[in-house]
Tab-separated table of C-alpha atoms and ligand atoms in Angstrom:
chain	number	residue	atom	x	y	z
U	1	UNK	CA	32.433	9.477	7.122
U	2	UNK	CA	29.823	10.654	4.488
U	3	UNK	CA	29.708	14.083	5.907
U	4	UNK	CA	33.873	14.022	5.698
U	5	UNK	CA	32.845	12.750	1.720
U	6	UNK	CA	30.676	15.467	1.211
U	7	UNK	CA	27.040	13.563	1.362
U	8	UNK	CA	24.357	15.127	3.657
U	9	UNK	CA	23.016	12.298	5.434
U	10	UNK	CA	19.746	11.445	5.203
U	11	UNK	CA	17.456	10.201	8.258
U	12	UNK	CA	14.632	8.208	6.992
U	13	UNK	CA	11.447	7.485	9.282
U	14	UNK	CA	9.557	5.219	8.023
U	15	UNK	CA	5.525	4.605	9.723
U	16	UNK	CA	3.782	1.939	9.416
U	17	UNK	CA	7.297	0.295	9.189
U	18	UNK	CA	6.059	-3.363	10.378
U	19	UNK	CA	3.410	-3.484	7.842
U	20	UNK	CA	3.596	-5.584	4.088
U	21	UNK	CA	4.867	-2.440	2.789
U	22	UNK	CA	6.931	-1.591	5.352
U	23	UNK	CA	8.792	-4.721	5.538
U	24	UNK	CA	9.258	-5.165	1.979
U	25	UNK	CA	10.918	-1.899	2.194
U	26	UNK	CA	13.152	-2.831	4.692
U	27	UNK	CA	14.285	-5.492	2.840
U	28	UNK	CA	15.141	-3.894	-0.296
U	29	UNK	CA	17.439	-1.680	1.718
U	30	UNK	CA	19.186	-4.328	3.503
U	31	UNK	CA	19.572	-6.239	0.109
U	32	UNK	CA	21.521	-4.083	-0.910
U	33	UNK	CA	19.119	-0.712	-2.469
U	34	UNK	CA	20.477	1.234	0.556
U	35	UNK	CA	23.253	4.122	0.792
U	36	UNK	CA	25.885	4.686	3.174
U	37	UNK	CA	24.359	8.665	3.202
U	38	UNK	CA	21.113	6.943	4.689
U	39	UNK	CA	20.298	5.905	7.976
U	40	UNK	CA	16.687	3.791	7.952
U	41	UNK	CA	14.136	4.227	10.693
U	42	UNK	CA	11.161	1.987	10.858
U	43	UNK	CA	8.916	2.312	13.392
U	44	UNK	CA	5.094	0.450	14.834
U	45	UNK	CA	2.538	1.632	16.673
U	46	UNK	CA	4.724	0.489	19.681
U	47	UNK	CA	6.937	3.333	18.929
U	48	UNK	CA	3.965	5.277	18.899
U	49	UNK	CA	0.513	5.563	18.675
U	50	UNK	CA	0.033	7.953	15.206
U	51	UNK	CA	-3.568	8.698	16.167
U	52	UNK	CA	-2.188	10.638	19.117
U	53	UNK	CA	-0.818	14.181	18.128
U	54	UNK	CA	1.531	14.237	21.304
U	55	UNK	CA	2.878	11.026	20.863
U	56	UNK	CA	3.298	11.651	17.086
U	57	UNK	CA	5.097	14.896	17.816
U	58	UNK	CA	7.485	13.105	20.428
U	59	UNK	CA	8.588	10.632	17.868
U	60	UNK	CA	9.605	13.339	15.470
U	61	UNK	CA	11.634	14.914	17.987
U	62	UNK	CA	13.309	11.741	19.440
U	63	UNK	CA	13.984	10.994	15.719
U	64	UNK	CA	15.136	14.171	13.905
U	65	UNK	CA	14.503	12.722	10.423
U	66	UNK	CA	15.436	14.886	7.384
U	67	UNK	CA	12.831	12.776	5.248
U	68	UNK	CA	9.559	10.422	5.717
U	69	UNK	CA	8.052	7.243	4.426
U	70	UNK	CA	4.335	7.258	5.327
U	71	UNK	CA	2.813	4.325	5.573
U	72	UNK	CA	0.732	4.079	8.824
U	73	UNK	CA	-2.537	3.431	8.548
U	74	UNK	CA	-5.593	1.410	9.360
U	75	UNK	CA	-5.892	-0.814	6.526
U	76	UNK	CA	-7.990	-3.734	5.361
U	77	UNK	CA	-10.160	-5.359	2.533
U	78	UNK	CA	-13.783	-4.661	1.101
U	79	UNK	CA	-15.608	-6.399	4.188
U	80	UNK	CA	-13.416	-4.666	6.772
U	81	UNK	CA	-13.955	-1.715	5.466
U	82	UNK	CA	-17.758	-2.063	4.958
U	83	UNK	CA	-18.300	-2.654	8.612
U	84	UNK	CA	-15.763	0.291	10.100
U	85	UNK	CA	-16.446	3.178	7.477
U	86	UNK	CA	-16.519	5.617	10.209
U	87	UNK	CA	-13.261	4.461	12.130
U	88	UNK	CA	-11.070	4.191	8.988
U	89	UNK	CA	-12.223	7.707	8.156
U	90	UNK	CA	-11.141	8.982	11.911
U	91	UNK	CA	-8.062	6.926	12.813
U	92	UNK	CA	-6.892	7.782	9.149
U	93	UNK	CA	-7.418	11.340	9.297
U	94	UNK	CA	-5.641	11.839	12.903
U	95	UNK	CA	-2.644	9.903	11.730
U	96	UNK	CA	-2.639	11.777	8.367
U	97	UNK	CA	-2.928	14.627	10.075
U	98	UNK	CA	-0.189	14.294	13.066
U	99	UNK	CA	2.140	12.784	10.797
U	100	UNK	CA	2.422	15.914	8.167
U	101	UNK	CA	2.212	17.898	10.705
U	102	UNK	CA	4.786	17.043	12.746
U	103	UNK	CA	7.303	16.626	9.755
U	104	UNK	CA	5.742	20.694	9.027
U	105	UNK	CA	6.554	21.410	11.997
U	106	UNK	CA	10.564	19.416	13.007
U	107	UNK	CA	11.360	20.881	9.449
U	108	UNK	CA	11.237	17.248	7.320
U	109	UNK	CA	12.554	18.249	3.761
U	110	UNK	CA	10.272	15.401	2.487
U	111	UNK	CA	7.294	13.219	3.295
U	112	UNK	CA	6.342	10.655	0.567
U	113	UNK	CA	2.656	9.211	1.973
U	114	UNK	CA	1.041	6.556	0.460
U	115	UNK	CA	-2.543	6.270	-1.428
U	116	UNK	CA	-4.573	4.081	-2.829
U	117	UNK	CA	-6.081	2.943	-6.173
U	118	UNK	CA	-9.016	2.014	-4.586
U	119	UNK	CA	-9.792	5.977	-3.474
U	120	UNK	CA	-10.594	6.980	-7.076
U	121	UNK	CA	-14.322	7.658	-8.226
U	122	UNK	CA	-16.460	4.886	-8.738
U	123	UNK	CA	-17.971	6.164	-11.500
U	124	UNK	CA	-15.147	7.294	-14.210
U	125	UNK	CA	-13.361	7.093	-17.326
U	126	UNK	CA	-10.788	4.364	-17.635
U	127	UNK	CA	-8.028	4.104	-17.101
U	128	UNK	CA	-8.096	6.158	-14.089
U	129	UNK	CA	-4.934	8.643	-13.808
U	130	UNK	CA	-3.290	10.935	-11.261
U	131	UNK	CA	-5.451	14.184	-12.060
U	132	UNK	CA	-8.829	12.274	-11.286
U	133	UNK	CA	-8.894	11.577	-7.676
U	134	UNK	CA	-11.389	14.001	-6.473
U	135	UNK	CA	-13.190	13.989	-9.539
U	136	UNK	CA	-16.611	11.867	-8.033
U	137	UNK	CA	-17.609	10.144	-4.798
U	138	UNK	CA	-15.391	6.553	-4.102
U	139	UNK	CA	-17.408	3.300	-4.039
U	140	UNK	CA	-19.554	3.428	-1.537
U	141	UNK	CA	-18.197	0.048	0.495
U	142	UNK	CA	-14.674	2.123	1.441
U	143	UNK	CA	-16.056	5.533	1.906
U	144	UNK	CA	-14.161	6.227	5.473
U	145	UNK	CA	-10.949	5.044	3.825
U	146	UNK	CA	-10.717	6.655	1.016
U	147	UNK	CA	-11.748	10.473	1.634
U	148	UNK	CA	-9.410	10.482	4.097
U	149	UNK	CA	-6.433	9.415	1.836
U	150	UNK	CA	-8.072	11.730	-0.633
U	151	UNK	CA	-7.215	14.339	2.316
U	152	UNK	CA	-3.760	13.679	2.505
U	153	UNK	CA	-3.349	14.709	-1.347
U	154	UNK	CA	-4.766	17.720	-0.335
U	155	UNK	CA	-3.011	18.417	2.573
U	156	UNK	CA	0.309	18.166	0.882
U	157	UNK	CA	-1.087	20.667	-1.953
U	158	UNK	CA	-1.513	23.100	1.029
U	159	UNK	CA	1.855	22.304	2.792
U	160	UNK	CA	3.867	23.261	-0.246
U	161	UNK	CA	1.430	26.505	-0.847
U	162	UNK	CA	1.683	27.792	2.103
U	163	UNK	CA	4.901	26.623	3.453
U	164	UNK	CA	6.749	25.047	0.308
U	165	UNK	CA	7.341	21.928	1.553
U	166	UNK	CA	7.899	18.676	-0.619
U	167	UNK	CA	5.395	16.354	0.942
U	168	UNK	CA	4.099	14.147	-2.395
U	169	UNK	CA	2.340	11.099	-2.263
U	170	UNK	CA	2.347	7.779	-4.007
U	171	UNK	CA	-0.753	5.977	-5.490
U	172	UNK	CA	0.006	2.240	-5.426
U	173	UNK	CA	-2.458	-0.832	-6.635
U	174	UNK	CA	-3.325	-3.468	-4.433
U	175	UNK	CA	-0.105	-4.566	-2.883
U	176	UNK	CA	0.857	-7.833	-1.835
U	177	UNK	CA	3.970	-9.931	-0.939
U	178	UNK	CA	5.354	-11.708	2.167
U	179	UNK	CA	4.451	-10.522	6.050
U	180	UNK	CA	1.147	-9.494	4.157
U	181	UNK	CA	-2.365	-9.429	6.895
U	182	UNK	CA	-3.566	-13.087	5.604
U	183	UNK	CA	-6.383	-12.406	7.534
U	184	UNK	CA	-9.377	-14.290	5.641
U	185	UNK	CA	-12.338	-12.008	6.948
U	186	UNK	CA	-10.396	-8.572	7.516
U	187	UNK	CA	-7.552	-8.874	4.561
U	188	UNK	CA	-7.216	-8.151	1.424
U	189	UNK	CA	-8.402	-10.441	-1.362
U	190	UNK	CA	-5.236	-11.824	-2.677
U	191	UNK	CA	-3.600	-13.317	0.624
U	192	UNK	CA	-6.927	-14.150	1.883
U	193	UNK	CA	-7.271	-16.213	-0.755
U	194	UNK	CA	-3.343	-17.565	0.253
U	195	UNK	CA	-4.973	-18.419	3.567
U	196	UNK	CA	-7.913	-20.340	2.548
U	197	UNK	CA	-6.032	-22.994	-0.258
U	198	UNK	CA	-3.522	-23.281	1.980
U	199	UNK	CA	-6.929	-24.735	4.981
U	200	UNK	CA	-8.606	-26.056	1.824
U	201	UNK	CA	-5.231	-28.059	1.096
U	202	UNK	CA	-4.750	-29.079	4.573
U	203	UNK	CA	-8.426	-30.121	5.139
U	204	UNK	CA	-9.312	-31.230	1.889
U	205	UNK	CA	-12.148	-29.275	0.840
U	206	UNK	CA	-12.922	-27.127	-1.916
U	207	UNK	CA	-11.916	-23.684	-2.234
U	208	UNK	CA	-14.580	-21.246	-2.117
U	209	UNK	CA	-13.698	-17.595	-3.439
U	210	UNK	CA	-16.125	-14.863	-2.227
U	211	UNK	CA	-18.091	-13.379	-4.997
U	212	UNK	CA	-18.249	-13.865	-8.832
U	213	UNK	CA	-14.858	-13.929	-9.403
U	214	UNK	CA	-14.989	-11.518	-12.546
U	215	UNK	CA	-13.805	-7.983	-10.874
U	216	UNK	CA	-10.550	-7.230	-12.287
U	217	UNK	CA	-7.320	-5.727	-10.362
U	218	UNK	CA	-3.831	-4.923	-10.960
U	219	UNK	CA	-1.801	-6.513	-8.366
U	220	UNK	CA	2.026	-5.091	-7.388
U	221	UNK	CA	4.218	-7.069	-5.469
U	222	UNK	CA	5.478	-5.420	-2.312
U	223	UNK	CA	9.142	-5.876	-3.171
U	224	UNK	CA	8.659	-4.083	-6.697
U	225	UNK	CA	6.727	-1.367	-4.807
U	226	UNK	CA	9.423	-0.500	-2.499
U	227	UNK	CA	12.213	-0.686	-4.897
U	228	UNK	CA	9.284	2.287	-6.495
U	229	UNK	CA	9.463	4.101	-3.176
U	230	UNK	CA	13.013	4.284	-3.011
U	231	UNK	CA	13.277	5.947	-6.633
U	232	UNK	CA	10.036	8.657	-5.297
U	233	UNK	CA	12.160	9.486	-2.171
U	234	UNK	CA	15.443	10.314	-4.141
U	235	UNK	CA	14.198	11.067	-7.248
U	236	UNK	CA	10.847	12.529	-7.496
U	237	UNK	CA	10.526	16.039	-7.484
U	238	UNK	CA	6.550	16.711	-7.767
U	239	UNK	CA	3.785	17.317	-5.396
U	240	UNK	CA	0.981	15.992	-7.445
U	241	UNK	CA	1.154	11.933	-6.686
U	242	UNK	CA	2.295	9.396	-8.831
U	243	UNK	CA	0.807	5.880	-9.730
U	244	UNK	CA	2.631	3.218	-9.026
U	245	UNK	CA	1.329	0.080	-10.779
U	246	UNK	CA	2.297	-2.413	-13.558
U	247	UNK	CA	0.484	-2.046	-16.971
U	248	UNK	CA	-3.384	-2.016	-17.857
U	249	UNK	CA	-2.120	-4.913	-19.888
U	250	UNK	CA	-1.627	-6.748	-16.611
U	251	UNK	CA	-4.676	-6.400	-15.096
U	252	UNK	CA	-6.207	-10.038	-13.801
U	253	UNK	CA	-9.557	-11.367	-12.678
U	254	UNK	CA	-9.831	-12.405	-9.244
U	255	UNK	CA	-11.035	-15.914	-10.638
U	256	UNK	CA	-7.102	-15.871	-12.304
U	257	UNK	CA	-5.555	-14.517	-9.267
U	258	UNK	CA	-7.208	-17.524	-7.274
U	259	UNK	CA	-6.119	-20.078	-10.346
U	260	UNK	CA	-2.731	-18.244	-9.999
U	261	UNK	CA	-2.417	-19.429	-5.847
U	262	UNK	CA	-3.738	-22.858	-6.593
U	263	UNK	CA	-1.332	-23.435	-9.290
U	264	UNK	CA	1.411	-22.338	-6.626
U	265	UNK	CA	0.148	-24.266	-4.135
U	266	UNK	CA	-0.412	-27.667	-5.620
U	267	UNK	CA	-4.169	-27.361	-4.737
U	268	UNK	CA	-6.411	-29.990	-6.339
U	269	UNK	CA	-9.851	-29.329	-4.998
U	270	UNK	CA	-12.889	-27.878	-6.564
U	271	UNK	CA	-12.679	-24.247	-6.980
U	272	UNK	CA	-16.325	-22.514	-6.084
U	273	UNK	CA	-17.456	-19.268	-5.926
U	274	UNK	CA	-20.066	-17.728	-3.303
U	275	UNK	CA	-22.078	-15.148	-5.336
U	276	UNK	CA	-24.402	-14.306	-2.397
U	277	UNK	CA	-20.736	-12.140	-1.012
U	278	UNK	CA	-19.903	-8.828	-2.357
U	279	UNK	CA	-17.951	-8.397	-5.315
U	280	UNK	CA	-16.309	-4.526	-4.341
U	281	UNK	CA	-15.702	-2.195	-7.507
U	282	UNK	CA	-15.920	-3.969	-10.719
U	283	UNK	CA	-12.519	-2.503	-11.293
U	284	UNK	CA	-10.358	0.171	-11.294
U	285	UNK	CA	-7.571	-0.065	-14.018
U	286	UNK	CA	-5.178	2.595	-13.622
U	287	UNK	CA	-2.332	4.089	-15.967
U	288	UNK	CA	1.196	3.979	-15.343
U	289	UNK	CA	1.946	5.823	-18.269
U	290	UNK	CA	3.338	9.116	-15.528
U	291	UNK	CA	5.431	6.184	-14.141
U	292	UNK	CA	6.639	4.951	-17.559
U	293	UNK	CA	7.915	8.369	-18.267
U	294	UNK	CA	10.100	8.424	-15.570
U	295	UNK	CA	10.829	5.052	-15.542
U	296	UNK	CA	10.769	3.392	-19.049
U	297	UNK	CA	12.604	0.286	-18.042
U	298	UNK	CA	11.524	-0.508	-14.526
U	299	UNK	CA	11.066	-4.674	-14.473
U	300	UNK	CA	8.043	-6.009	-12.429
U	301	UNK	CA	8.327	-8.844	-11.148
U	302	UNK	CA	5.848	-11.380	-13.166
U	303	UNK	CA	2.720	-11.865	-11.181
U	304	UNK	CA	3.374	-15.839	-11.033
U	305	UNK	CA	6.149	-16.162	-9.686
U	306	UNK	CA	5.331	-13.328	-7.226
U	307	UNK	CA	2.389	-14.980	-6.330
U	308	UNK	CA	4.817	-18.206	-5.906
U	309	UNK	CA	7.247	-16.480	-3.466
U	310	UNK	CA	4.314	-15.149	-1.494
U	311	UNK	CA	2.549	-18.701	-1.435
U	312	UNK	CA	6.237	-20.108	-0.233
U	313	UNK	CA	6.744	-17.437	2.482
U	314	UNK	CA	3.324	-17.778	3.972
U	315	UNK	CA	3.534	-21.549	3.918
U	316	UNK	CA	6.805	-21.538	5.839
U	317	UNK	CA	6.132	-18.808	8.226
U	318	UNK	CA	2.608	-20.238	9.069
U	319	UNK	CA	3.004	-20.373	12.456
U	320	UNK	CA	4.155	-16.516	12.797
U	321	UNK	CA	2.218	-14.695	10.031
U	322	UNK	CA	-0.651	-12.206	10.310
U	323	UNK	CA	-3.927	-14.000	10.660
F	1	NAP	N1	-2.072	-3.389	1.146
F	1	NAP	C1	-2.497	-2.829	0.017
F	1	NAP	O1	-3.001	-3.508	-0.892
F	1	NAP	C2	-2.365	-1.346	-0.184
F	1	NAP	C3	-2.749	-0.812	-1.416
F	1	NAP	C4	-2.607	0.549	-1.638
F	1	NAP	C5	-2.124	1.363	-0.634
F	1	NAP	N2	-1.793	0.819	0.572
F	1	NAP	C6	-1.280	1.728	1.609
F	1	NAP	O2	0.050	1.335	1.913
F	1	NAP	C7	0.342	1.661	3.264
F	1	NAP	C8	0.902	0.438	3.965
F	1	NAP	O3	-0.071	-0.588	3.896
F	1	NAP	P1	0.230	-2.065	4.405
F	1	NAP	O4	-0.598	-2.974	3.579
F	1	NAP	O5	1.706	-2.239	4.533
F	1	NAP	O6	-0.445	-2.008	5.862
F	1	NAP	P2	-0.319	-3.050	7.044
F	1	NAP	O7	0.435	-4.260	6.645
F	1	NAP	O8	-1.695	-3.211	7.605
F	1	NAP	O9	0.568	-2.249	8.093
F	1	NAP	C9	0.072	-1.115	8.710
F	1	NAP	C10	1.180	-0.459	9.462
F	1	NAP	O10	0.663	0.746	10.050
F	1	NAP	C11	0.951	0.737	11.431
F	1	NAP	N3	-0.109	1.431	12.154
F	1	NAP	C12	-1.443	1.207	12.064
F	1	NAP	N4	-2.105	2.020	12.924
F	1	NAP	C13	-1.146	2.767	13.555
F	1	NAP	C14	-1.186	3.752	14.560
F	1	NAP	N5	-2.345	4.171	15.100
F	1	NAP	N6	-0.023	4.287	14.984
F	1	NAP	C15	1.152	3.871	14.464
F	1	NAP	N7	1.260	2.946	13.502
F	1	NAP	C16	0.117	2.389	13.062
F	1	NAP	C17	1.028	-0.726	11.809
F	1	NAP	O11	1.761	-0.875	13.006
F	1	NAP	P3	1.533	-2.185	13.964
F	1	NAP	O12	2.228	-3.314	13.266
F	1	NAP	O13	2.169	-1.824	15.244
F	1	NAP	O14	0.048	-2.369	14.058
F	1	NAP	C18	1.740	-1.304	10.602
F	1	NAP	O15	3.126	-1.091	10.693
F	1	NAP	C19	-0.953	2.176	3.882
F	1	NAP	O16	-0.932	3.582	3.917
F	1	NAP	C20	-2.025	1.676	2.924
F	1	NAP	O17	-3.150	2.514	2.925
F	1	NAP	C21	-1.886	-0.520	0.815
């Protein structure tokens, strides 16, 4: 029907479908953000294993799709990531690697991957922007991770050199939002911190937050960040990546993000902080000011009441959530 209406249809595969991101993708789509022209693919590493080149290039072909969402990775917070350096650097890089490769090579008209703030220099100006990624070593705890994301920006620069293809990238903040990995050791810090007021609430201790509490992040809510997706595969024309993050002006302490969760929660206990654990990068503030040219009236939702819905969902889907 939208071939007889004159639409090219679009086949969209998206990796690391099952993921936060992933999900809250899938979700804006079915809400409504789809298009008849589209048909939405989202796929696990049941579908395949990305790390392997044959099964990567087996999915393409079973798939055909005209465009990509890349999203697979291995991906954790600050004390996963100190402990596996090495294997985030190799598991990232095959998948990286397969992935673009095998969209290069099935003839994908466009791959939008996905970075991370968190890959920048440690030592740098602020606010950090799109032209400084590879302008210093990252912090030292995420190495592995983040030169091989770093690799992926450069991978694409060669793609459309050599081959002109439009594989771009997006740079998003630290994400978080339902079907999140609540994980309290391995996770990020945000729905760790989810996980351990909703023990300290059902065990009646205090809450303890791992380090000072003072390094600052910009949180995006998964749901806002794949409504942004959406608008980088249709509308985004550029190689160079984009960041996609709300305002330096929203920037929050991890002691607030915590006093954010306990206000959703109803938590009463002592709040405490463990200064013998890591504290990560101070920070990493980023501009959106690339995004705000594009998009000057893009709503995000207000970090409260995201951190509310994510509270609600994790509380109610206890039993099933990621761990
Ligand atoms: N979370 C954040 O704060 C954040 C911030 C900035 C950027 N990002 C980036 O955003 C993207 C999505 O992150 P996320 O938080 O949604 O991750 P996530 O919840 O951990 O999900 C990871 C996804 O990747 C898939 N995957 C992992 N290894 C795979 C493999 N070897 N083969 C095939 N699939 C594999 C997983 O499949 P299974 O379910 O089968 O394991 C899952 O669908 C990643 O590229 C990440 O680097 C995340």
């Amino acid at each position: 029907m939208t071939e007889a209406a004159g639409l090219v249809p679009k086949r969209i595969l998206v990796t690391g479908g099952t993921g936060l991101v992933g999900k809250a993708i899938e979700k804006v789509v079915a809400d409504g953000e789809g298009r008849p022209d589209e048909e939405w693919i989202f796929v696990s590493s049941r579908d395949a294993d990305l790390t392997n080149a044959a099964e990567t290039k087996a999915l393409f072909e079973q798939h055909k799709p005209t465009h990509v969402i890349h999203l697979a990775a291995m991906v954790g917070g600050l004390f996963k990531n100190i402990r596996y350096n090495l294997d985030f650097w190799r598991r990232n890089i095959h998948i990286n690697d397969n992935v673009l490769h095998s969209a290069y090579e099935t003839g994908v008209q466009k791959v939008v991957s996905c970075l991370s703030t968190c890959i920048f220099p440690d030592k740098t100006t602020y606010p950090i922007d799109e032209t400084m990624i590879h302008n210093g070593p990252p912090h030292s705890s995420n190495f592995g991770y983040s030169y091989a994301k770093r690799m992926i920006d450069i991978q694409n620069r060669g793609y459309f050199e050599q081959h002109g293809c439009r594989f771009t990238a997006v740079i998003p903040t630290n994400v978080f939002g339902p079907h999140d990995n609540f994980n309290i050791e391995d996770g990020h810090v945000l729905p760790g911190l989810i996980h351990k007021v909703y023990l300290a609430k059902q065990t009646g201790s205090a809450l303890t937050v791992w380090g000072t509490g003072k390094p600052r992040r910009q949180f995006i809510y998964s749901l806002d960040l794949a409504r942004l997706f959406l608008w980088v595969l249709r509308e985004y024309d550029e190689v160079e990546p984009i960041i996609l993050s709300v305002g330096e002006e929203d920037e929050v302490s991890i002691r607030e993000a915590a006093e954010a969760i306990v206000e959703a929660m109803d938590f009463r206990g002592e709040l405490l902080f463990d200064t013998t654990k890591a504290d990560g990068q101070f920070k990493k503030t980023a501009s959106n000011a690339k995004l705000r040219r594009y998009l000057p009236g893009f709503q995000f939702t207000p970090f409260r009441q995201a951190v509310k819905e994510t509270c609600t969902w994790f509380s109610t889907n206890y039993a099933n959530a990621r761990k």
